[in-house]
Amino acid sequence: MLLVGSWPHLWQELSWRSKSMAFVLLLVALIYALIAVFLYTSVRADLTSQVQNELARLADNIAREAANPILLKDGGKLAQLANPGNPLVRAVEIVDRSGVVVASNQLNQLGAQAQLPLHPGSHGDLFQAPIAAGSYRLGTVWLQGNRHKISALVDERLNRTTSRLLILGAITALLGLLGAYLVSLAITRPVLRLLRDIEGMEQRLGLEDRRELYAPDRHGDELHRLERAFRITETRLHEHLQELQRLHQRQQDMQCMATIGEMSSQVAHEIRNALSSLRGAARYLVRYGGQDNGKNNLVPEDFLSIIEEEVQRLYDMTQGFLDFGRSYRPEYADTSLYALLQRCVERHRPDFEGHGVAVDVDCPPELHASVDPSLIGQALSNLLLNAIDAVPEPGGRIALRAYREGPGLVCIAVHDNGPGVPADKRGVIFKPYFTTKTKGSGLGLAMVAKIMMVHEGRVELKEAGEGAEFVLHIPDRLSSDAD
């Protein structure tokens, strides 16, 4: 009972290599046993069939040789035929046409009517052969085999087959053992290597205060340990992912705070400059009461113009700050990009003509996309205004084109022939309040990047041989839905 109860535990403690060897050996033994049983029964059946065929031929030979003695009524010859001297024959009877036994190896049956079985208490096989002269039937030969003798003969011949099967079994066992070892080695080597790597990784990732939890488990087979190691690794990866998520959220919060601080510093700087100009103009007007002292070239109207310009600049800056700070919720619609580009060009036609800028629009009329036309139009307006400020006067050229870039993606590019963007400015050009202009809020490209972000797209500054090229990569929901 103790052995039976502990068997599952002992089996679990065996290594997977031992288990695989046991499985392979069991499989080889099962196959060998099936083959041995099949061969043994086949050989036995073949030997028995051969003996029976031999007895059937013996009966036929006796029938052929008994034709003349029956015609001649030669009792001596018939008696010789009825005693073939074969140990496998139990009884032989030669019967005439009337069913009377005319010859038999049992003298008490002579002259009696034939009866079956020929020998009382015998269960041997019974064979019949007709005695004929031409087409005339003279009688019948009945031959009964000796089953015990037949079985003894078959067993004797099977002993040689059994010894050969035993030798074959020993060879099979040796080859099976070698094959089981090789197969188990091929199966378990990758598992053991993976197990060692995972357990080593456990020790590298495990914390000091959790050493017991992540200590390698030496109980059970390799698959059990591999499963446990996988679960532990999964737990550790989950913990690390959560930690990375917390760190990423913290980094975003810090980046947001840094951006807010940078924006606040820029806003404060711009407001301070504007307030300094306002304060200087206001002091001049207060001091001289609107009268020209003859020492200044400025008249009160000039200071009023300065005040108005600075107030307008403060208004534009705060409005840009509010526009950038508000959340965009795109309202998607099936939009003709050709019509959208034409509207943007017409909206800024006075700016193009005022600066002598030539505009070229390249867009297939059938090109449609699911976008928010208002937000995309605002992004294009910002890019066009930047391009107008960058191109030379006169001789400025701006190319506006739209095209499809693979399934589910459309692109709108704005290219100008200005001086381009310096290499050291490319990494910060989309940050808020960064500008290379003497006048400007620095929020134009940042708003373009934000609009593309809410469209789940991106804006890219491409390398151009002349000037700068900004490309809007916009996912097309119409194409995605169609796919």
Tab-separated table of C-alpha atoms in Angstrom:
chain	number	residue	atom	x	y	z
A	1	MET	CA	0.000	0.000	0.000
A	2	LEU	CA	2.861	2.368	0.793
A	3	LEU	CA	4.451	1.683	-2.589
A	4	VAL	CA	1.171	2.161	-4.413
A	5	GLY	CA	0.471	5.408	-2.575
A	6	SER	CA	3.951	6.796	-3.222
A	7	TRP	CA	4.085	5.801	-6.895
A	8	PRO	CA	2.652	9.095	-8.277
A	9	HIS	CA	5.095	11.063	-6.133
A	10	LEU	CA	8.042	8.932	-7.270
A	11	TRP	CA	6.980	9.301	-10.895
A	12	GLN	CA	6.741	13.073	-10.483
A	13	GLU	CA	10.233	13.242	-8.997
A	14	LEU	CA	11.768	11.400	-11.960
A	15	SER	CA	13.580	13.559	-14.476
A	16	TRP	CA	12.006	14.131	-17.844
A	17	ARG	CA	14.935	12.297	-19.441
A	18	SER	CA	14.165	9.202	-17.371
A	19	LYS	CA	10.485	9.521	-18.182
A	20	SER	CA	11.152	9.892	-21.891
A	21	MET	CA	13.474	6.870	-21.815
A	22	ALA	CA	10.797	4.879	-19.997
A	23	PHE	CA	8.183	5.952	-22.538
A	24	VAL	CA	10.413	5.024	-25.480
A	25	LEU	CA	11.361	1.675	-23.926
A	26	LEU	CA	7.718	0.953	-23.173
A	27	LEU	CA	6.819	1.801	-26.756
A	28	VAL	CA	9.608	-0.410	-28.119
A	29	ALA	CA	8.594	-3.239	-25.789
A	30	LEU	CA	4.967	-2.917	-26.832
A	31	ILE	CA	5.877	-2.949	-30.509
A	32	TYR	CA	8.189	-5.932	-29.997
A	33	ALA	CA	5.514	-7.804	-28.031
A	34	LEU	CA	2.957	-7.203	-30.766
A	35	ILE	CA	5.411	-8.335	-33.440
A	36	ALA	CA	6.441	-11.401	-31.388
A	37	VAL	CA	2.842	-12.435	-30.753
A	38	PHE	CA	2.014	-11.921	-34.401
A	39	LEU	CA	5.038	-13.948	-35.549
A	40	TYR	CA	4.422	-16.686	-32.979
A	41	THR	CA	0.767	-17.144	-33.899
A	42	SER	CA	1.575	-16.880	-37.618
A	43	VAL	CA	4.308	-19.509	-37.412
A	44	ARG	CA	2.097	-21.806	-35.334
A	45	ALA	CA	-0.766	-21.430	-37.769
A	46	ASP	CA	1.580	-22.051	-40.718
A	47	LEU	CA	3.056	-25.182	-39.119
A	48	THR	CA	-0.375	-26.543	-38.259
A	49	SER	CA	-1.560	-25.810	-41.789
A	50	GLN	CA	1.480	-27.575	-43.239
A	51	VAL	CA	0.808	-30.691	-41.135
A	52	GLN	CA	-2.833	-30.722	-42.129
A	53	ASN	CA	-1.923	-30.353	-45.797
A	54	GLU	CA	0.535	-33.199	-45.407
A	55	LEU	CA	-2.158	-35.436	-43.894
A	56	ALA	CA	-4.599	-34.443	-46.655
A	57	ARG	CA	-1.996	-35.420	-49.297
A	58	LEU	CA	-1.401	-38.710	-47.453
A	59	ALA	CA	-5.123	-39.454	-47.624
A	60	ASP	CA	-5.136	-38.676	-51.353
A	61	ASN	CA	-2.129	-40.960	-51.950
A	62	ILE	CA	-3.770	-43.836	-50.061
A	63	ALA	CA	-6.972	-43.317	-52.102
A	64	ARG	CA	-5.037	-43.470	-55.390
A	65	GLU	CA	-3.108	-46.583	-54.355
A	66	ALA	CA	-6.234	-48.349	-52.982
A	67	ALA	CA	-8.147	-48.405	-56.287
A	68	ASN	CA	-6.523	-51.549	-57.726
A	69	PRO	CA	-6.461	-53.572	-54.460
A	70	ILE	CA	-10.193	-52.922	-53.995
A	71	LEU	CA	-10.907	-54.079	-57.547
A	72	LEU	CA	-8.688	-57.128	-57.054
A	73	LYS	CA	-9.899	-57.644	-53.506
A	74	ASP	CA	-6.308	-57.763	-52.329
A	75	GLY	CA	-6.734	-57.601	-48.538
A	76	GLY	CA	-3.004	-57.684	-47.796
A	77	LYS	CA	-2.300	-54.661	-49.925
A	78	LEU	CA	-5.221	-52.782	-48.392
A	79	ALA	CA	-3.975	-53.669	-44.905
A	80	GLN	CA	-0.560	-52.235	-45.781
A	81	LEU	CA	-2.192	-49.022	-47.042
A	82	ALA	CA	-4.275	-48.734	-43.840
A	83	ASN	CA	-1.062	-48.798	-41.753
A	84	PRO	CA	1.045	-45.935	-43.173
A	85	GLY	CA	3.380	-45.921	-40.153
A	86	ASN	CA	3.048	-42.152	-39.674
A	87	PRO	CA	2.970	-41.101	-35.992
A	88	LEU	CA	0.780	-38.170	-36.872
A	89	VAL	CA	-2.001	-40.544	-38.074
A	90	ARG	CA	-4.413	-41.750	-35.409
A	91	ALA	CA	-6.644	-43.940	-37.534
A	92	VAL	CA	-7.120	-44.913	-41.200
A	93	GLU	CA	-10.142	-46.699	-42.717
A	94	ILE	CA	-10.724	-47.780	-46.281
A	95	VAL	CA	-14.445	-48.094	-46.973
A	96	ASP	CA	-16.087	-49.628	-50.057
A	97	ARG	CA	-19.127	-48.305	-51.884
A	98	SER	CA	-21.551	-49.865	-49.408
A	99	GLY	CA	-19.852	-48.201	-46.396
A	100	VAL	CA	-18.219	-51.399	-45.132
A	101	VAL	CA	-14.687	-51.073	-43.737
A	102	VAL	CA	-12.433	-53.264	-45.894
A	103	ALA	CA	-9.150	-52.154	-44.324
A	104	SER	CA	-8.227	-50.371	-41.092
A	105	ASN	CA	-5.367	-49.979	-38.644
A	106	GLN	CA	-7.926	-51.074	-36.042
A	107	LEU	CA	-8.711	-54.729	-36.632
A	108	ASN	CA	-11.985	-54.624	-34.707
A	109	GLN	CA	-13.409	-52.269	-37.336
A	110	LEU	CA	-12.993	-54.687	-40.292
A	111	GLY	CA	-16.306	-55.653	-41.857
A	112	ALA	CA	-18.220	-53.087	-39.794
A	113	GLN	CA	-20.025	-50.069	-41.012
A	114	ALA	CA	-17.868	-46.928	-40.983
A	115	GLN	CA	-18.545	-44.516	-38.138
A	116	LEU	CA	-17.222	-41.090	-37.291
A	117	PRO	CA	-14.965	-40.304	-35.533
A	118	LEU	CA	-12.894	-43.267	-36.487
A	119	HIS	CA	-11.326	-43.631	-33.023
A	120	PRO	CA	-13.614	-43.200	-29.992
A	121	GLY	CA	-12.597	-40.327	-27.706
A	122	SER	CA	-10.368	-38.778	-30.351
A	123	HIS	CA	-10.726	-35.154	-31.396
A	124	GLY	CA	-8.180	-35.125	-34.192
A	125	ASP	CA	-8.738	-33.629	-37.609
A	126	LEU	CA	-10.622	-35.895	-40.051
A	127	PHE	CA	-9.664	-36.064	-43.743
A	128	GLN	CA	-11.627	-37.716	-46.581
A	129	ALA	CA	-10.365	-38.842	-50.013
A	130	PRO	CA	-12.545	-40.649	-52.630
A	131	ILE	CA	-11.311	-43.913	-54.247
A	132	ALA	CA	-12.197	-43.906	-57.957
A	133	ALA	CA	-11.387	-45.797	-61.114
A	134	GLY	CA	-11.915	-43.302	-63.877
A	135	SER	CA	-15.355	-41.875	-63.224
A	136	TYR	CA	-16.457	-44.882	-61.205
A	137	ARG	CA	-16.326	-44.418	-57.402
A	138	LEU	CA	-15.075	-47.497	-55.563
A	139	GLY	CA	-15.055	-46.195	-51.995
A	140	THR	CA	-13.588	-43.682	-49.563
A	141	VAL	CA	-10.461	-43.287	-47.479
A	142	TRP	CA	-10.964	-41.753	-44.032
A	143	LEU	CA	-7.894	-40.503	-42.182
A	144	GLN	CA	-7.894	-39.083	-38.690
A	145	GLY	CA	-4.874	-37.110	-37.386
A	146	ASN	CA	-3.353	-37.425	-33.916
A	147	ARG	CA	-3.799	-34.009	-32.422
A	148	HIS	CA	-1.416	-34.603	-29.525
A	149	LYS	CA	1.352	-35.729	-31.855
A	150	ILE	CA	0.658	-32.831	-34.171
A	151	SER	CA	0.796	-30.347	-31.273
A	152	ALA	CA	4.019	-31.895	-29.998
A	153	LEU	CA	5.588	-31.601	-33.464
A	154	VAL	CA	4.439	-27.990	-33.828
A	155	ASP	CA	5.711	-27.143	-30.351
A	156	GLU	CA	9.059	-28.710	-31.116
A	157	ARG	CA	9.448	-26.633	-34.226
A	158	LEU	CA	8.185	-23.514	-32.409
A	159	ASN	CA	10.902	-23.877	-29.801
A	160	ARG	CA	13.490	-22.891	-32.399
A	161	THR	CA	11.353	-19.907	-33.402
A	162	THR	CA	10.946	-18.912	-29.745
A	163	SER	CA	14.695	-19.008	-29.137
A	164	ARG	CA	15.230	-16.808	-32.170
A	165	LEU	CA	12.572	-14.401	-30.923
A	166	LEU	CA	14.318	-14.256	-27.551
A	167	ILE	CA	17.629	-13.395	-29.215
A	168	LEU	CA	15.833	-10.802	-31.317
A	169	GLY	CA	14.185	-9.444	-28.154
A	170	ALA	CA	17.555	-9.044	-26.436
A	171	ILE	CA	18.960	-7.200	-29.445
A	172	THR	CA	15.798	-5.062	-29.616
A	173	ALA	CA	16.097	-4.256	-25.920
A	174	LEU	CA	19.693	-3.074	-26.341
A	175	LEU	CA	18.884	-1.048	-29.436
A	176	GLY	CA	15.735	0.297	-27.750
A	177	LEU	CA	17.737	1.381	-24.720
A	178	LEU	CA	20.264	3.160	-26.920
A	179	GLY	CA	17.510	4.705	-29.034
A	180	ALA	CA	15.576	5.745	-25.935
A	181	TYR	CA	18.654	7.484	-24.565
A	182	LEU	CA	19.334	9.282	-27.858
A	183	VAL	CA	15.686	10.287	-28.287
A	184	SER	CA	15.396	11.466	-24.683
A	185	LEU	CA	18.639	13.395	-25.087
A	186	ALA	CA	17.352	15.075	-28.257
A	187	ILE	CA	14.031	15.910	-26.598
A	188	THR	CA	15.287	17.070	-23.226
A	189	ARG	CA	18.413	18.969	-24.273
A	190	PRO	CA	16.532	22.067	-25.579
A	191	VAL	CA	14.173	21.906	-22.583
A	192	LEU	CA	17.054	21.735	-20.132
A	193	ARG	CA	18.901	24.545	-21.886
A	194	LEU	CA	15.790	26.716	-21.821
A	195	LEU	CA	15.198	25.786	-18.176
A	196	ARG	CA	18.748	26.777	-17.216
A	197	ASP	CA	18.401	30.093	-19.043
A	198	ILE	CA	15.061	30.883	-17.397
A	199	GLU	CA	16.248	29.884	-13.919
A	200	GLY	CA	19.366	31.993	-14.423
A	201	MET	CA	17.173	34.878	-15.512
A	202	GLU	CA	15.057	34.368	-12.390
A	203	GLN	CA	18.108	34.830	-10.229
A	204	ARG	CA	19.128	37.934	-12.153
A	205	LEU	CA	15.653	39.468	-11.998
A	206	GLY	CA	14.738	38.292	-8.504
A	207	LEU	CA	14.868	40.839	-5.708
A	208	GLU	CA	16.792	40.193	-2.519
A	209	ASP	CA	13.709	40.359	-0.326
A	210	ARG	CA	11.921	37.837	-2.579
A	211	ARG	CA	14.727	35.318	-2.893
A	212	GLU	CA	12.651	32.441	-1.510
A	213	LEU	CA	9.852	33.062	-3.981
A	214	TYR	CA	12.156	33.111	-6.996
A	215	ALA	CA	14.622	30.431	-5.835
A	216	PRO	CA	14.895	27.596	-8.404
A	217	ASP	CA	12.613	24.666	-7.614
A	218	ARG	CA	14.477	21.345	-7.745
A	219	HIS	CA	11.384	19.209	-7.154
A	220	GLY	CA	9.485	17.578	-9.978
A	221	ASP	CA	10.641	16.942	-13.525
A	222	GLU	CA	12.047	19.482	-15.963
A	223	LEU	CA	8.682	20.303	-17.481
A	224	HIS	CA	7.245	21.011	-14.041
A	225	ARG	CA	10.195	23.268	-13.252
A	226	LEU	CA	9.964	24.894	-16.673
A	227	GLU	CA	6.274	25.609	-16.146
A	228	ARG	CA	6.989	27.119	-12.733
A	229	ALA	CA	9.856	29.179	-14.173
A	230	PHE	CA	7.575	30.408	-16.945
A	231	ARG	CA	4.920	31.469	-14.442
A	232	ILE	CA	7.509	33.283	-12.341
A	233	THR	CA	8.922	34.987	-15.431
A	234	GLU	CA	5.425	35.987	-16.464
A	235	THR	CA	4.844	37.489	-13.009
A	236	ARG	CA	8.145	39.349	-13.112
A	237	LEU	CA	7.449	40.682	-16.611
A	238	HIS	CA	4.034	41.836	-15.468
A	239	GLU	CA	5.613	43.621	-12.527
A	240	HIS	CA	8.242	45.216	-14.765
A	241	LEU	CA	5.600	46.307	-17.265
A	242	GLN	CA	3.616	47.922	-14.485
A	243	GLU	CA	6.780	49.614	-13.240
A	244	LEU	CA	7.596	50.805	-16.771
A	245	GLN	CA	4.060	52.104	-17.117
A	246	ARG	CA	4.409	54.021	-13.862
A	247	LEU	CA	7.777	55.391	-14.960
A	248	HIS	CA	6.363	56.317	-18.355
A	249	GLN	CA	3.444	58.104	-16.726
A	250	ARG	CA	5.846	59.886	-14.395
A	251	GLN	CA	8.037	60.859	-17.339
A	252	GLN	CA	4.998	62.197	-19.179
A	253	ASP	CA	3.979	64.170	-16.115
A	254	MET	CA	7.487	65.576	-15.753
A	255	GLN	CA	7.652	66.347	-19.460
A	256	CYS	CA	4.285	68.026	-19.230
A	257	MET	CA	5.468	70.063	-16.257
A	258	ALA	CA	8.664	70.950	-18.126
A	259	THR	CA	6.637	71.990	-21.166
A	260	ILE	CA	4.308	74.058	-18.998
A	261	GLY	CA	7.320	75.686	-17.311
A	262	GLU	CA	8.954	76.409	-20.664
A	263	MET	CA	5.711	77.808	-22.050
A	264	SER	CA	5.143	79.874	-18.928
A	265	SER	CA	8.662	81.266	-19.156
A	266	GLN	CA	8.182	82.149	-22.820
A	267	VAL	CA	4.764	83.706	-22.176
A	268	ALA	CA	6.133	85.695	-19.233
A	269	HIS	CA	9.060	86.884	-21.373
A	270	GLU	CA	6.789	87.996	-24.200
A	271	ILE	CA	4.362	89.699	-21.825
A	272	ARG	CA	7.243	91.473	-20.053
A	273	ASN	CA	8.599	92.781	-23.374
A	274	ALA	CA	5.173	94.004	-24.409
A	275	LEU	CA	4.536	95.591	-20.987
A	276	SER	CA	7.927	97.349	-21.113
A	277	SER	CA	6.990	98.921	-24.435
A	278	LEU	CA	3.552	99.874	-23.069
A	279	ARG	CA	5.082	101.333	-19.912
A	280	GLY	CA	7.605	103.425	-21.862
A	281	ALA	CA	4.917	104.819	-24.166
A	282	ALA	CA	2.582	105.525	-21.257
A	283	ARG	CA	5.358	107.354	-19.284
A	284	TYR	CA	6.177	109.504	-22.292
A	285	LEU	CA	2.555	110.497	-22.719
A	286	VAL	CA	2.183	111.244	-19.004
A	287	ARG	CA	5.402	113.235	-18.799
A	288	TYR	CA	4.873	115.474	-21.795
A	289	GLY	CA	1.096	115.610	-21.718
A	290	GLY	CA	0.768	114.993	-25.391
A	291	GLN	CA	3.157	117.916	-26.317
A	292	ASP	CA	6.233	117.538	-28.436
A	293	ASN	CA	9.256	118.871	-26.516
A	294	GLY	CA	11.173	119.393	-29.692
A	295	LYS	CA	13.861	116.880	-28.626
A	296	ASN	CA	12.135	113.732	-29.806
A	297	ASN	CA	11.247	112.663	-33.261
A	298	LEU	CA	8.250	110.702	-32.013
A	299	VAL	CA	4.800	112.290	-31.797
A	300	PRO	CA	2.006	111.061	-29.480
A	301	GLU	CA	0.368	109.253	-32.408
A	302	ASP	CA	3.476	107.099	-32.722
A	303	PHE	CA	3.274	106.053	-29.059
A	304	LEU	CA	-0.400	105.297	-29.456
A	305	SER	CA	0.510	103.103	-32.436
A	306	ILE	CA	3.117	101.319	-30.304
A	307	ILE	CA	0.522	100.722	-27.603
A	308	GLU	CA	-1.978	99.377	-30.113
A	309	GLU	CA	0.625	97.108	-31.756
A	310	GLU	CA	1.828	95.655	-28.465
A	311	VAL	CA	-1.723	95.084	-27.230
A	312	GLN	CA	-2.531	93.314	-30.492
A	313	ARG	CA	0.603	91.176	-30.105
A	314	LEU	CA	-0.446	90.263	-26.562
A	315	TYR	CA	-3.901	89.412	-27.838
A	316	ASP	CA	-2.533	87.211	-30.644
A	317	MET	CA	-0.185	85.459	-28.243
A	318	THR	CA	-2.848	84.719	-25.652
A	319	GLN	CA	-5.258	83.637	-28.383
A	320	GLY	CA	-2.633	81.273	-29.769
A	321	PHE	CA	-1.999	79.972	-26.271
A	322	LEU	CA	-5.726	79.304	-25.814
A	323	ASP	CA	-5.990	77.672	-29.235
A	324	PHE	CA	-3.048	75.422	-28.498
A	325	GLY	CA	-4.312	74.536	-25.038
A	326	ARG	CA	-7.821	73.572	-26.048
A	327	SER	CA	-8.602	69.919	-26.811
A	328	TYR	CA	-9.302	69.021	-30.422
A	329	ARG	CA	-12.018	66.521	-31.231
A	330	PRO	CA	-11.927	65.779	-34.935
A	331	GLU	CA	-15.219	65.441	-36.762
A	332	TYR	CA	-14.450	63.096	-39.615
A	333	ALA	CA	-16.119	63.517	-42.983
A	334	ASP	CA	-15.582	62.233	-46.494
A	335	THR	CA	-13.525	65.116	-47.893
A	336	SER	CA	-12.254	65.867	-51.369
A	337	LEU	CA	-8.609	66.754	-50.822
A	338	TYR	CA	-8.465	68.621	-54.111
A	339	ALA	CA	-11.285	70.945	-53.006
A	340	LEU	CA	-9.676	71.322	-49.542
A	341	LEU	CA	-6.338	72.426	-51.055
A	342	GLN	CA	-8.076	74.852	-53.402
A	343	ARG	CA	-9.939	76.456	-50.476
A	344	CYS	CA	-6.690	76.882	-48.535
A	345	VAL	CA	-5.032	78.536	-51.541
A	346	GLU	CA	-7.985	80.895	-52.084
A	347	ARG	CA	-8.030	81.798	-48.375
A	348	HIS	CA	-4.422	82.962	-48.550
A	349	ARG	CA	-4.535	84.389	-52.076
A	350	PRO	CA	-4.003	87.988	-50.809
A	351	ASP	CA	-0.934	86.854	-48.838
A	352	PHE	CA	0.529	85.120	-51.904
A	353	GLU	CA	-0.082	88.128	-54.138
A	354	GLY	CA	1.202	90.577	-51.514
A	355	HIS	CA	4.531	88.730	-51.298
A	356	GLY	CA	4.766	87.776	-54.963
A	357	VAL	CA	4.631	84.047	-54.266
A	358	ALA	CA	3.684	81.528	-56.974
A	359	VAL	CA	1.610	78.551	-55.804
A	360	ASP	CA	1.321	75.209	-57.566
A	361	VAL	CA	-1.366	72.674	-56.541
A	362	ASP	CA	-0.947	68.997	-57.523
A	363	CYS	CA	-3.752	66.697	-56.409
A	364	PRO	CA	-5.880	64.101	-58.244
A	365	PRO	CA	-9.494	65.335	-58.358
A	366	GLU	CA	-10.778	61.890	-57.326
A	367	LEU	CA	-8.627	61.702	-54.173
A	368	HIS	CA	-10.871	61.538	-51.083
A	369	ALA	CA	-10.131	60.864	-47.410
A	370	SER	CA	-12.000	60.747	-44.109
A	371	VAL	CA	-10.592	63.731	-42.172
A	372	ASP	CA	-11.725	66.788	-40.247
A	373	PRO	CA	-11.566	69.436	-43.023
A	374	SER	CA	-11.516	72.320	-40.531
A	375	LEU	CA	-8.535	71.033	-38.544
A	376	ILE	CA	-6.587	69.898	-41.625
A	377	GLY	CA	-7.291	73.279	-43.201
A	378	GLN	CA	-5.936	75.012	-40.081
A	379	ALA	CA	-2.775	72.889	-40.192
A	380	LEU	CA	-2.268	73.694	-43.895
A	381	SER	CA	-2.822	77.407	-43.207
A	382	ASN	CA	-0.067	77.371	-40.575
A	383	LEU	CA	2.305	75.617	-42.972
A	384	LEU	CA	1.466	77.995	-45.825
A	385	LEU	CA	1.985	81.095	-43.645
A	386	ASN	CA	5.366	79.747	-42.509
A	387	ALA	CA	6.278	79.056	-46.138
A	388	ILE	CA	5.278	82.597	-47.173
A	389	ASP	CA	7.560	84.030	-44.492
A	390	ALA	CA	10.426	81.744	-45.569
A	391	VAL	CA	10.471	82.208	-49.369
A	392	PRO	CA	12.370	85.092	-50.987
A	393	GLU	CA	10.575	88.163	-52.317
A	394	PRO	CA	10.092	88.162	-55.231
A	395	GLY	CA	10.641	84.732	-56.737
A	396	GLY	CA	9.029	82.697	-53.987
A	397	ARG	CA	7.488	79.368	-54.969
A	398	ILE	CA	5.279	77.023	-52.949
A	399	ALA	CA	4.188	73.554	-54.111
A	400	LEU	CA	1.134	72.034	-52.479
A	401	ARG	CA	0.414	68.426	-53.382
A	402	ALA	CA	-1.620	65.477	-52.083
A	403	TYR	CA	-1.231	61.781	-52.912
A	404	ARG	CA	-1.977	58.321	-51.593
A	405	GLU	CA	0.888	56.442	-49.959
A	406	GLY	CA	-0.119	52.816	-49.674
A	407	PRO	CA	-3.454	51.456	-48.430
A	408	GLY	CA	-5.072	53.452	-45.636
A	409	LEU	CA	-2.692	56.453	-45.804
A	410	VAL	CA	-2.812	59.791	-47.613
A	411	CYS	CA	-0.151	62.492	-47.589
A	412	ILE	CA	-0.279	66.278	-48.050
A	413	ALA	CA	3.064	67.991	-48.679
A	414	VAL	CA	3.960	71.705	-48.556
A	415	HIS	CA	7.279	72.514	-50.233
A	416	ASP	CA	8.900	75.942	-50.510
A	417	ASN	CA	12.102	77.304	-52.056
A	418	GLY	CA	13.213	79.157	-48.950
A	419	PRO	CA	16.472	78.670	-47.032
A	420	GLY	CA	15.188	75.512	-45.331
A	421	VAL	CA	15.489	74.508	-41.686
A	422	PRO	CA	18.987	74.294	-40.158
A	423	ALA	CA	20.048	70.808	-39.105
A	424	ASP	CA	20.440	71.851	-35.451
A	425	LYS	CA	16.850	73.119	-35.357
A	426	ARG	CA	15.113	70.075	-36.800
A	427	GLY	CA	14.757	68.292	-33.449
A	428	VAL	CA	13.010	71.213	-31.701
A	429	ILE	CA	11.060	72.807	-34.523
A	430	PHE	CA	7.742	71.248	-33.438
A	431	LYS	CA	8.075	72.264	-29.777
A	432	PRO	CA	5.734	74.990	-28.457
A	433	TYR	CA	7.049	78.593	-28.548
A	434	PHE	CA	10.039	77.725	-30.663
A	435	THR	CA	10.392	80.114	-33.597
A	436	THR	CA	13.094	81.476	-35.886
A	437	LYS	CA	11.068	84.593	-36.711
A	438	THR	CA	11.534	87.982	-35.159
A	439	LYS	CA	7.779	88.140	-34.698
A	440	GLY	CA	5.651	85.130	-34.045
A	441	SER	CA	4.097	83.067	-31.260
A	442	GLY	CA	6.038	79.874	-31.996
A	443	LEU	CA	2.860	77.783	-31.838
A	444	GLY	CA	2.172	77.258	-35.544
A	445	LEU	CA	4.128	74.023	-36.068
A	446	ALA	CA	3.259	72.817	-32.556
A	447	MET	CA	-0.444	73.155	-33.449
A	448	VAL	CA	0.181	71.266	-36.710
A	449	ALA	CA	1.792	68.423	-34.733
A	450	LYS	CA	-1.141	68.421	-32.286
A	451	ILE	CA	-3.717	68.313	-35.099
A	452	MET	CA	-1.906	65.370	-36.667
A	453	MET	CA	-1.747	63.631	-33.291
A	454	VAL	CA	-5.535	63.786	-32.830
A	455	HIS	CA	-5.862	62.415	-36.397
A	456	GLU	CA	-3.591	59.512	-35.321
A	457	GLY	CA	-1.095	60.653	-37.940
A	458	ARG	CA	2.190	62.549	-37.924
A	459	VAL	CA	3.952	65.528	-39.496
A	460	GLU	CA	7.401	65.027	-41.001
A	461	LEU	CA	10.081	67.504	-42.034
A	462	LYS	CA	11.710	65.914	-45.082
A	463	GLU	CA	15.128	66.524	-46.480
A	464	ALA	CA	14.735	68.673	-49.597
A	465	GLY	CA	17.302	69.771	-52.133
A	466	GLU	CA	16.008	73.328	-51.955
A	467	GLY	CA	13.953	74.859	-49.171
A	468	ALA	CA	11.857	72.829	-46.746
A	469	GLU	CA	9.119	70.242	-47.223
A	470	PHE	CA	6.566	69.425	-44.523
A	471	VAL	CA	4.505	66.257	-45.090
A	472	LEU	CA	1.272	65.402	-43.267
A	473	HIS	CA	0.789	61.617	-43.003
A	474	ILE	CA	-2.946	61.086	-42.412
A	475	PRO	CA	-4.596	57.681	-41.864
A	476	ASP	CA	-7.553	57.282	-44.226
A	477	ARG	CA	-10.540	55.755	-42.423
A	478	LEU	CA	-12.453	55.354	-45.691
A	479	SER	CA	-9.776	53.040	-47.120
A	480	SER	CA	-9.492	51.121	-43.821
A	481	ASP	CA	-13.248	50.534	-43.677
A	482	ALA	CA	-13.249	49.389	-47.305
A	483	ASP	CA	-10.493	46.885	-46.573
